[in-house]
Amino acid sequence: MLSRRHVVGAAAALPFLSASPLRPAFDEMPSLRAAAASRGLRYGCAAASYQLRDADFRGLLAREAALLVPEYEMKRSTLEPQRGNYDFSGAEVLLAFARMQGMAMRGHTLVWYASNPPWLEDAVRARRDERLFTDHIARVIGHFGKAVPSWDVVNEAIWPEHGRSDGLRRSFWLETFGPSYIDSAFHAARAAAPQAQLVYNDWGCEEGGARHDRFRSATLNFLEGAKARGVPIDALGMQGHLSAFAAGIDAKALGRFLAEVSGLGLAILITELDVDDSGGPAGVAPRDAAAADAAARFLDIVLDCPAVTGVLSWGLSDRYLEPPSWRQRLSGYSPRRLPFDRDLVAKPLNRALIHAFEGKPASAR
Ligand code: G3I
């Protein structure tokens, strides 16, 4: 649980936590939070504690999001940089802000092949002891307790292109413990948080084409097997990283997949929605329009599935996207993946999200 010291620590960030009155820097659109709520859904987004020093962004975040997820400050590389020495400070600043603004909080992520501290993989391969992740799960869930009611327990464990018959990703977790590490992680999370929503989070099931078909098949096989073994998975997190100029949405394949996942008794969360607008024309207007269209077509199918309970975007504004590569800068490209631009002005993608929440089909917009 959060100790008094921890809360005092987070409170030291208090000047960052109040939401200042908004600059009139965005269209007078309904908030994403209100539009989603009108459909019985929760909208939220990823954020990082350093972003809360930006008063304008803080105000927009407080207006738009009903749910927060740390973009990286609950990952093991940030929480446990040295073995056994935990630093929850960044996550606690985000949690204090969420509490102050009446937002819920999601936890991301407890077991992943990436964003681990440098000491972990060697320790896992040498000791081959499941406590190297089950103890971490218990420690982190125990620290936040009921303040974090939903967790991405295992992230991105599926990768059909690694050629395994079960479609799982070859990682140091899998190579050391075999596929059962996933089951053990969920059982450890359930033991630590009997009431929490336990989520398997991944990407690759969203768009059309043979690669995504293989991903959907492998994900379904994994979820069916896990449910049959009594693994306590409550929901599938579909990350929702879309492309504005690639394969596009196969409405039938996506709709069928969502129906089959919900047929397993699982809820579905869209956990990391954004739209990669590279690879198309250079102009901002056509890129923004294509990104909005891609999101609209995806959400039209997704929001028709009653098992979908929430949509989170992987950030709220382009302001905090990683800077473009030198090659991209040479072409003048700067990513525009999120609902608000770098000046916190609503983009067509924002309107597409609102219209989707309000039930206006893509064709009617
Ligand atoms: O650690 C520093 C911190 O000290 C500093 O204050 C801060 C601001 O400059 O940056 C921090 O650095 C990096 C951080 O991104 C912010 O840019 C972290 O070292 C780096 O690991 C982190 O990368 C994150 C990445 O996952 C790996 O964790 C990205 O923000 C995040 O967008 C990305 O998100 C992943 C999801 O977790 C899983 N799905 C795919 C998604 C996109 O790759």
PDB file of C-alpha atoms and ligand atoms in Angstrom, residues 48 50 53 70-72 75 77-78 108-109 112 114-115 155-156 201 203 239 241 272 274 314 320 322, ligand 1:
ATOM      1  CA  ALA A  48       4.340  10.497 -17.738  1.00  0.00           C
ATOM      2  CA  TYR A  50       7.278  14.987 -16.180  1.00  0.00           C
ATOM      3  CA  ARG A  53       4.855  20.197 -15.128  1.00  0.00           C
ATOM      4  CA  PRO A  70       1.837   5.335 -16.885  1.00  0.00           C
ATOM      5  CA  GLU A  71       3.612   5.318 -20.257  1.00  0.00           C
ATOM      6  CA  TYR A  72       6.738   3.855 -18.655  1.00  0.00           C
ATOM      7  CA  LYS A  75       7.732  -0.693 -15.938  1.00  0.00           C
ATOM      8  CA  SER A  77      13.304  -0.709 -15.617  1.00  0.00           C
ATOM      9  CA  THR A  78      11.891   2.360 -13.852  1.00  0.00           C
ATOM     10  CA  HIS A 108       1.295  -1.237 -17.169  1.00  0.00           C
ATOM     11  CA  THR A 109       3.094  -3.675 -17.186  1.00  0.00           C
ATOM     12  CA  TRP A 112       7.357  -7.923 -20.488  1.00  0.00           C
ATOM     13  CA  ALA A 114      11.357  -5.230 -22.800  1.00  0.00           C
ATOM     14  CA  SER A 115      11.942  -2.297 -20.427  1.00  0.00           C
ATOM     15  CA  ASN A 155       2.584  -7.691 -22.297  1.00  0.00           C
ATOM     16  CA  GLU A 156       3.330  -8.830 -25.856  1.00  0.00           C
ATOM     17  CA  ASN A 201      -2.048  -6.917 -23.465  1.00  0.00           C
ATOM     18  CA  TRP A 203      -0.884  -5.655 -30.514  1.00  0.00           C
ATOM     19  CA  GLN A 239      -3.198  -2.009 -28.001  1.00  0.00           C
ATOM     20  CA  HIS A 241      -1.501   0.915 -32.772  1.00  0.00           C
ATOM     21  CA  GLU A 272      -2.778   2.128 -26.559  1.00  0.00           C
ATOM     22  CA  ASP A 274      -2.634   5.866 -31.810  1.00  0.00           C
ATOM     23  CA  TRP A 314      -1.124   6.098 -26.071  1.00  0.00           C
ATOM     24  CA  TYR A 320       5.197  14.591 -26.015  1.00  0.00           C
ATOM     25  CA  GLU A 322       9.417  11.071 -29.266  1.00  0.00           C
TER      26      GLU A 322
HETATM   27  O1  G3I B   1      13.838   7.378 -18.084  1.00  0.00           O
HETATM   28  C1  G3I B   1      13.722   8.679 -18.661  1.00  0.00           C
HETATM   29  C2  G3I B   1      13.329   9.717 -17.631  1.00  0.00           C
HETATM   30  O2  G3I B   1      14.336   9.837 -16.631  1.00  0.00           O
HETATM   31  C3  G3I B   1      13.118  11.049 -18.307  1.00  0.00           C
HETATM   32  O3  G3I B   1      12.703  12.023 -17.363  1.00  0.00           O
HETATM   33  C4  G3I B   1      12.036  10.870 -19.374  1.00  0.00           C
HETATM   34  C5  G3I B   1      11.707  12.160 -20.082  1.00  0.00           C
HETATM   35  O4  G3I B   1      12.762  12.480 -20.953  1.00  0.00           O
HETATM   36  O5  G3I B   1      12.436   9.878 -20.338  1.00  0.00           O
HETATM   37  C6  G3I B   1      12.670   8.612 -19.756  1.00  0.00           C
HETATM   38  O6  G3I B   1      13.150   7.861 -20.811  1.00  0.00           O
HETATM   39  C7  G3I B   1      12.408   7.032 -21.617  1.00  0.00           C
HETATM   40  C8  G3I B   1      10.880   7.193 -21.772  1.00  0.00           C
HETATM   41  O7  G3I B   1      10.395   6.321 -22.824  1.00  0.00           O
HETATM   42  C9  G3I B   1      10.411   8.585 -22.113  1.00  0.00           C
HETATM   43  O8  G3I B   1      10.731   8.906 -23.446  1.00  0.00           O
HETATM   44  C10 G3I B   1      12.561   5.630 -21.120  1.00  0.00           C
HETATM   45  O9  G3I B   1      13.919   5.403 -20.819  1.00  0.00           O
HETATM   46  C11 G3I B   1      12.102   4.713 -22.258  1.00  0.00           C
HETATM   47  O10 G3I B   1      12.214   3.334 -21.882  1.00  0.00           O
HETATM   48  C12 G3I B   1      10.620   4.958 -22.532  1.00  0.00           C
HETATM   49  O11 G3I B   1      10.226   4.226 -23.676  1.00  0.00           O
HETATM   50  C13 G3I B   1       8.861   3.747 -23.622  1.00  0.00           C
HETATM   51  C14 G3I B   1       8.840   2.364 -24.276  1.00  0.00           C
HETATM   52  O12 G3I B   1       7.496   1.841 -24.303  1.00  0.00           O
HETATM   53  C15 G3I B   1       9.705   1.390 -23.496  1.00  0.00           C
HETATM   54  O13 G3I B   1       9.246   1.347 -22.184  1.00  0.00           O
HETATM   55  C16 G3I B   1       7.948   4.693 -24.396  1.00  0.00           C
HETATM   56  O14 G3I B   1       7.857   5.931 -23.679  1.00  0.00           O
HETATM   57  C17 G3I B   1       6.552   4.071 -24.538  1.00  0.00           C
HETATM   58  O15 G3I B   1       5.754   4.851 -25.409  1.00  0.00           O
HETATM   59  C18 G3I B   1       6.622   2.649 -25.103  1.00  0.00           C
HETATM   60  O16 G3I B   1       5.316   2.121 -25.001  1.00  0.00           O
HETATM   61  C19 G3I B   1       5.102   0.785 -25.491  1.00  0.00           C
HETATM   62  C20 G3I B   1       4.180   0.062 -24.514  1.00  0.00           C
HETATM   63  O17 G3I B   1       4.749   0.045 -23.219  1.00  0.00           O
HETATM   64  C21 G3I B   1       3.871  -1.350 -25.005  1.00  0.00           C
HETATM   65  N1  G3I B   1       3.289  -1.305 -26.358  1.00  0.00           N
HETATM   66  C22 G3I B   1       4.134  -0.578 -27.344  1.00  0.00           C
HETATM   67  C23 G3I B   1       4.382   0.846 -26.854  1.00  0.00           C
HETATM   68  C24 G3I B   1       5.098   1.691 -27.867  1.00  0.00           C
HETATM   69  O18 G3I B   1       6.384   1.216 -28.076  1.00  0.00           O
END
